[in-house]
């Protein structure tokens, strides 16, 4: 601050000097941390969100808009906008899970398909409640992951398992028919041949069938 003499002349400045090294270092560390988080989210196909229960305000990371298939120009982040991005067949289940979690003040895990995207894009979100100083749940904070590759792998595995099951069932039917044919031969032969001859023929026939690929 300027200091003036009685005649109005400026004679000195009075001021203070503060060491802001720690603050600057903290700001730099925060910027580095945010940059690392941003790069991690981009690399893992993920986004983060916050939801204020009192104001219903939503805050989304930049990558979350892309995962939802939305454009920030469509309007501010909101629960309604997010719900519109969910595949219609998945919405009832998602809404029920969230309502149950909020009523109990617990976390939740959601899996859904993005609306209007083919082939389907699958997303997974985990949300955790945020509490005020008295322990009341005031909002939720969470992360969203693109799990499309995992879902496709699981579906492919299920399809492979089903084909294998059908193949085994078909092979079992063939083997059963073959054994029934052996039985019929045995019954026919018992009427014409002695028992030792019958057993020998059946054994030969069964052995041959068992070696059929």
mmCIF file of C-alpha atoms in Angstrom:
data_model
loop_
_atom_site.group_PDB
_atom_site.id
_atom_site.type_symbol
_atom_site.label_atom_id
_atom_site.label_comp_id
_atom_site.label_asym_id
_atom_site.label_seq_id
_atom_site.Cartn_x
_atom_site.Cartn_y
_atom_site.Cartn_z
ATOM 1 C CA UNK A 1 0.000 0.000 0.000
ATOM 2 C CA UNK A 2 1.279 3.547 -0.679
ATOM 3 C CA UNK A 3 2.326 5.701 2.290
ATOM 4 C CA UNK A 4 2.054 9.491 1.937
ATOM 5 C CA UNK A 5 3.633 12.284 3.921
ATOM 6 C CA UNK A 6 1.561 15.115 5.463
ATOM 7 C CA UNK A 7 2.205 17.307 2.450
ATOM 8 C CA UNK A 8 0.826 14.607 0.164
ATOM 9 C CA UNK A 9 4.119 13.345 -1.148
ATOM 10 C CA UNK A 10 4.434 9.573 -1.757
ATOM 11 C CA UNK A 11 7.310 8.512 0.420
ATOM 12 C CA UNK A 12 7.084 4.718 0.554
ATOM 13 C CA UNK A 13 5.089 1.564 -0.085
ATOM 14 C CA UNK A 14 4.144 -0.808 2.664
ATOM 15 C CA UNK A 15 3.503 -4.410 1.729
ATOM 16 C CA UNK A 16 3.922 -8.048 2.687
ATOM 17 C CA UNK A 17 5.617 -10.939 1.016
ATOM 18 C CA UNK A 18 4.241 -14.463 1.298
ATOM 19 C CA UNK A 19 5.937 -17.711 0.447
ATOM 20 C CA UNK A 20 3.448 -19.441 -1.875
ATOM 21 C CA UNK A 21 5.753 -22.276 -2.845
ATOM 22 C CA UNK A 22 3.631 -24.941 -1.156
ATOM 23 C CA UNK A 23 0.453 -23.628 -2.740
ATOM 24 C CA UNK A 24 2.012 -23.563 -6.198
ATOM 25 C CA UNK A 25 3.391 -27.059 -5.698
ATOM 26 C CA UNK A 26 -0.057 -28.260 -4.599
ATOM 27 C CA UNK A 27 -1.671 -26.653 -7.654
ATOM 28 C CA UNK A 28 0.901 -28.280 -9.946
ATOM 29 C CA UNK A 29 0.368 -31.659 -8.266
ATOM 30 C CA UNK A 30 -3.397 -31.296 -8.674
ATOM 31 C CA UNK A 31 -3.041 -30.460 -12.359
ATOM 32 C CA UNK A 32 -0.758 -33.474 -12.842
ATOM 33 C CA UNK A 33 -3.199 -35.729 -11.011
ATOM 34 C CA UNK A 34 -6.119 -34.483 -13.112
ATOM 35 C CA UNK A 35 -4.136 -35.016 -16.309
ATOM 36 C CA UNK A 36 -3.258 -38.569 -15.263
ATOM 37 C CA UNK A 37 -6.877 -39.292 -14.410
ATOM 38 C CA UNK A 38 -8.021 -37.907 -17.763
ATOM 39 C CA UNK A 39 -5.515 -40.038 -19.656
ATOM 40 C CA UNK A 40 -6.453 -43.120 -17.621
ATOM 41 C CA UNK A 41 -10.142 -42.636 -18.358
ATOM 42 C CA UNK A 42 -9.443 -42.213 -22.058
ATOM 43 C CA UNK A 43 -7.202 -45.290 -22.167
ATOM 44 C CA UNK A 44 -9.703 -47.488 -20.331
ATOM 45 C CA UNK A 45 -12.787 -46.270 -22.205
ATOM 46 C CA UNK A 46 -14.263 -44.883 -18.998
ATOM 47 C CA UNK A 47 -15.959 -41.804 -17.586
ATOM 48 C CA UNK A 48 -16.907 -40.455 -14.163
ATOM 49 C CA UNK A 49 -20.084 -38.824 -12.908
ATOM 50 C CA UNK A 50 -21.626 -37.120 -9.867
ATOM 51 C CA UNK A 51 -25.288 -36.803 -8.921
ATOM 52 C CA UNK A 52 -26.625 -34.366 -6.303
ATOM 53 C CA UNK A 53 -29.831 -35.766 -4.784
ATOM 54 C CA UNK A 54 -31.031 -32.396 -3.474
ATOM 55 C CA UNK A 55 -30.621 -30.374 -6.673
ATOM 56 C CA UNK A 56 -30.686 -33.328 -9.111
ATOM 57 C CA UNK A 57 -27.646 -31.749 -10.748
ATOM 58 C CA UNK A 58 -25.436 -34.122 -12.747
ATOM 59 C CA UNK A 59 -21.759 -33.657 -13.558
ATOM 60 C CA UNK A 60 -20.155 -35.790 -16.292
ATOM 61 C CA UNK A 61 -16.588 -36.092 -17.482
ATOM 62 C CA UNK A 62 -15.961 -35.331 -21.150
ATOM 63 C CA UNK A 63 -15.547 -38.994 -22.071
ATOM 64 C CA UNK A 64 -18.895 -39.905 -20.558
ATOM 65 C CA UNK A 65 -20.801 -38.034 -23.263
ATOM 66 C CA UNK A 66 -19.155 -40.136 -25.946
ATOM 67 C CA UNK A 67 -19.837 -43.385 -24.080
ATOM 68 C CA UNK A 68 -23.510 -42.446 -23.811
ATOM 69 C CA UNK A 69 -23.609 -41.561 -27.504
ATOM 70 C CA UNK A 70 -24.600 -38.005 -26.628
ATOM 71 C CA UNK A 71 -23.428 -34.528 -27.604
ATOM 72 C CA UNK A 72 -22.906 -31.817 -24.962
ATOM 73 C CA UNK A 73 -24.801 -29.513 -27.306
ATOM 74 C CA UNK A 74 -27.974 -31.506 -26.526
ATOM 75 C CA UNK A 75 -28.190 -29.801 -23.145
ATOM 76 C CA UNK A 76 -26.760 -29.964 -19.651
ATOM 77 C CA UNK A 77 -25.998 -33.325 -18.100
ATOM 78 C CA UNK A 78 -29.096 -34.767 -16.447
ATOM 79 C CA UNK A 79 -30.677 -38.019 -15.326
ATOM 80 C CA UNK A 80 -33.356 -37.629 -18.000
ATOM 81 C CA UNK A 81 -30.783 -37.240 -20.757
ATOM 82 C CA UNK A 82 -28.922 -40.305 -19.514
ATOM 83 C CA UNK A 83 -32.128 -42.373 -19.326
ATOM 84 C CA UNK A 84 -32.876 -41.493 -22.943
ATOM 85 C CA UNK A 85 -29.494 -42.961 -23.918
ATOM 86 C CA UNK A 86 -30.318 -46.360 -22.371
ATOM 87 C CA UNK A 87 -31.757 -49.103 -24.575
ATOM 88 C CA UNK A 88 -35.555 -49.165 -23.993
ATOM 89 C CA UNK A 89 -35.482 -52.841 -23.018
ATOM 90 C CA UNK A 90 -32.938 -52.129 -20.258
ATOM 91 C CA UNK A 91 -34.503 -48.997 -18.747
ATOM 92 C CA UNK A 92 -37.044 -50.625 -16.374
ATOM 93 C CA UNK A 93 -34.380 -52.765 -14.708
ATOM 94 C CA UNK A 94 -31.929 -49.857 -14.432
ATOM 95 C CA UNK A 95 -34.537 -47.539 -12.920
ATOM 96 C CA UNK A 96 -35.625 -50.192 -10.401
ATOM 97 C CA UNK A 97 -32.039 -50.827 -9.243
ATOM 98 C CA UNK A 98 -31.354 -47.103 -8.765
ATOM 99 C CA UNK A 99 -34.608 -46.464 -6.907
ATOM 100 C CA UNK A 100 -33.903 -49.370 -4.568
ATOM 101 C CA UNK A 101 -30.322 -48.198 -3.917
ATOM 102 C CA UNK A 102 -31.346 -44.590 -3.233
ATOM 103 C CA UNK A 103 -34.149 -45.663 -0.868
ATOM 104 C CA UNK A 104 -31.658 -47.758 1.119
ATOM 105 C CA UNK A 105 -28.681 -45.423 0.774
ATOM 106 C CA UNK A 106 -26.489 -48.129 -0.735
ATOM 107 C CA UNK A 107 -24.197 -48.410 -3.733
ATOM 108 C CA UNK A 108 -25.210 -50.018 -6.995
ATOM 109 C CA UNK A 109 -23.847 -51.703 -10.115
ATOM 110 C CA UNK A 110 -25.581 -51.322 -13.481
ATOM 111 C CA UNK A 111 -25.124 -52.981 -16.857
ATOM 112 C CA UNK A 112 -26.972 -51.783 -19.939
ATOM 113 C CA UNK A 113 -26.891 -51.235 -23.686
ATOM 114 C CA UNK A 114 -26.685 -47.820 -25.299
ATOM 115 C CA UNK A 115 -29.767 -46.947 -27.331
ATOM 116 C CA UNK A 116 -29.471 -46.635 -31.097
ATOM 117 C CA UNK A 117 -26.029 -48.226 -31.360
ATOM 118 C CA UNK A 118 -25.447 -51.298 -33.537
ATOM 119 C CA UNK A 119 -23.715 -53.555 -32.804
ATOM 120 C CA UNK A 120 -24.683 -52.959 -29.175
ATOM 121 C CA UNK A 121 -22.371 -50.988 -26.916
ATOM 122 C CA UNK A 122 -22.433 -52.350 -23.364
ATOM 123 C CA UNK A 123 -21.682 -50.135 -20.388
ATOM 124 C CA UNK A 124 -21.154 -50.893 -16.704
ATOM 125 C CA UNK A 125 -21.476 -48.312 -13.948
ATOM 126 C CA UNK A 126 -20.687 -48.521 -10.254
ATOM 127 C CA UNK A 127 -22.018 -45.801 -7.968
ATOM 128 C CA UNK A 128 -21.197 -45.077 -4.327
ATOM 129 C CA UNK A 129 -23.234 -42.882 -1.948
ATOM 130 C CA UNK A 130 -21.761 -39.596 -0.694
ATOM 131 C CA UNK A 131 -22.586 -38.478 2.854
ATOM 132 C CA UNK A 132 -22.781 -35.157 4.635
ATOM 133 C CA UNK A 133 -21.305 -34.449 8.080
ATOM 134 C CA UNK A 134 -24.191 -36.191 9.870
ATOM 135 C CA UNK A 135 -24.050 -39.289 7.673
ATOM 136 C CA UNK A 136 -27.018 -38.522 5.428
ATOM 137 C CA UNK A 137 -26.709 -39.598 1.793
ATOM 138 C CA UNK A 138 -26.635 -36.409 -0.269
ATOM 139 C CA UNK A 139 -25.533 -37.766 -3.627
ATOM 140 C CA UNK A 140 -23.752 -40.404 -5.609
ATOM 141 C CA UNK A 141 -20.426 -40.568 -7.390
ATOM 142 C CA UNK A 142 -19.344 -43.273 -9.792
ATOM 143 C CA UNK A 143 -17.576 -44.516 -12.862
ATOM 144 C CA UNK A 144 -18.766 -45.914 -16.194
ATOM 145 C CA UNK A 145 -16.780 -48.508 -18.173
ATOM 146 C CA UNK A 146 -17.199 -49.706 -21.744
ATOM 147 C CA UNK A 147 -17.487 -53.510 -21.374
ATOM 148 C CA UNK A 148 -18.538 -54.248 -24.953
ATOM 149 C CA UNK A 149 -15.516 -56.471 -25.653
ATOM 150 C CA UNK A 150 -16.142 -58.477 -22.488
ATOM 151 C CA UNK A 151 -19.830 -58.917 -23.264
ATOM 152 C CA UNK A 152 -19.052 -60.033 -26.816
ATOM 153 C CA UNK A 153 -16.550 -62.576 -25.483
ATOM 154 C CA UNK A 154 -19.102 -63.907 -22.977
ATOM 155 C CA UNK A 155 -21.780 -64.202 -25.668
ATOM 156 C CA UNK A 156 -19.351 -66.003 -27.970
ATOM 157 C CA UNK A 157 -18.443 -68.393 -25.146
ATOM 158 C CA UNK A 158 -22.103 -69.132 -24.450
ATOM 159 C CA UNK A 159 -22.723 -69.790 -28.141
ATOM 160 C CA UNK A 160 -19.752 -72.167 -28.253
ATOM 161 C CA UNK A 161 -20.966 -73.988 -25.150
ATOM 162 C CA UNK A 162 -24.437 -74.356 -26.668
ATOM 163 C CA UNK A 163 -23.038 -75.759 -29.908
ATOM 164 C CA UNK A 164 -20.930 -78.228 -27.922
ATOM 165 C CA UNK A 165 -23.941 -79.270 -25.844
ATOM 166 C CA UNK A 166 -26.001 -79.852 -28.972
ATOM 167 C CA UNK A 167 -23.171 -81.818 -30.592
ATOM 168 C CA UNK A 168 -22.807 -84.034 -27.522
ATOM 169 C CA UNK A 169 -26.550 -84.561 -27.361
ATOM 170 C CA UNK A 170 -26.633 -85.497 -31.035
ATOM 171 C CA UNK A 171 -23.697 -87.883 -30.595
ATOM 172 C CA UNK A 172 -25.439 -89.474 -27.606
ATOM 173 C CA UNK A 173 -28.542 -90.047 -29.707
ATOM 174 C CA UNK A 174 -26.452 -91.719 -32.402
ATOM 175 C CA UNK A 175 -24.690 -93.937 -29.871
ATOM 176 C CA UNK A 176 -28.018 -94.874 -28.295
ATOM 177 C CA UNK A 177 -29.445 -95.825 -31.676
ATOM 178 C CA UNK A 178 -26.376 -97.930 -32.398
ATOM 179 C CA UNK A 179 -26.656 -99.778 -29.091
ATOM 180 C CA UNK A 180 -30.340 -100.379 -29.694
ATOM 181 C CA UNK A 181 -29.427 -101.843 -33.088
ATOM 182 C CA UNK A 182 -26.974 -104.202 -31.372
ATOM 183 C CA UNK A 183 -29.705 -105.243 -28.963
ATOM 184 C CA UNK A 184 -32.090 -105.949 -31.810
ATOM 185 C CA UNK A 185 -29.456 -108.075 -33.536
ATOM 186 C CA UNK A 186 -28.965 -110.008 -30.349
ATOM 187 C CA UNK A 187 -32.652 -110.637 -29.936
ATOM 188 C CA UNK A 188 -32.897 -111.847 -33.515
ATOM 189 C CA UNK A 189 -29.907 -114.128 -33.178
ATOM 190 C CA UNK A 190 -31.124 -115.733 -29.962
ATOM 191 C CA UNK A 191 -33.907 -117.230 -31.959
ATOM 192 C CA UNK A 192 -31.555 -118.813 -34.448
ATOM 193 C CA UNK A 193 -28.150 -119.367 -32.846
ATOM 194 C CA UNK A 194 -26.761 -120.767 -29.645
ATOM 195 C CA UNK A 195 -25.939 -118.384 -26.781
ATOM 196 C CA UNK A 196 -22.143 -118.441 -27.203
ATOM 197 C CA UNK A 197 -22.458 -117.526 -30.860
ATOM 198 C CA UNK A 198 -24.860 -114.722 -29.996
ATOM 199 C CA UNK A 199 -22.552 -113.241 -27.376
ATOM 200 C CA UNK A 200 -19.583 -113.364 -29.745
ATOM 201 C CA UNK A 201 -21.454 -111.529 -32.524
ATOM 202 C CA UNK A 202 -22.788 -108.900 -30.133
ATOM 203 C CA UNK A 203 -19.329 -108.282 -28.697
ATOM 204 C CA UNK A 204 -17.838 -107.890 -32.176
ATOM 205 C CA UNK A 205 -20.596 -105.541 -33.244
ATOM 206 C CA UNK A 206 -20.353 -103.421 -30.096
ATOM 207 C CA UNK A 207 -16.563 -103.206 -30.367
ATOM 208 C CA UNK A 208 -16.835 -102.006 -33.968
ATOM 209 C CA UNK A 209 -19.414 -99.366 -33.025
ATOM 210 C CA UNK A 210 -17.279 -98.027 -30.199
ATOM 211 C CA UNK A 211 -14.468 -97.389 -32.625
ATOM 212 C CA UNK A 212 -16.670 -95.431 -35.007
ATOM 213 C CA UNK A 213 -15.508 -91.763 -34.879
#
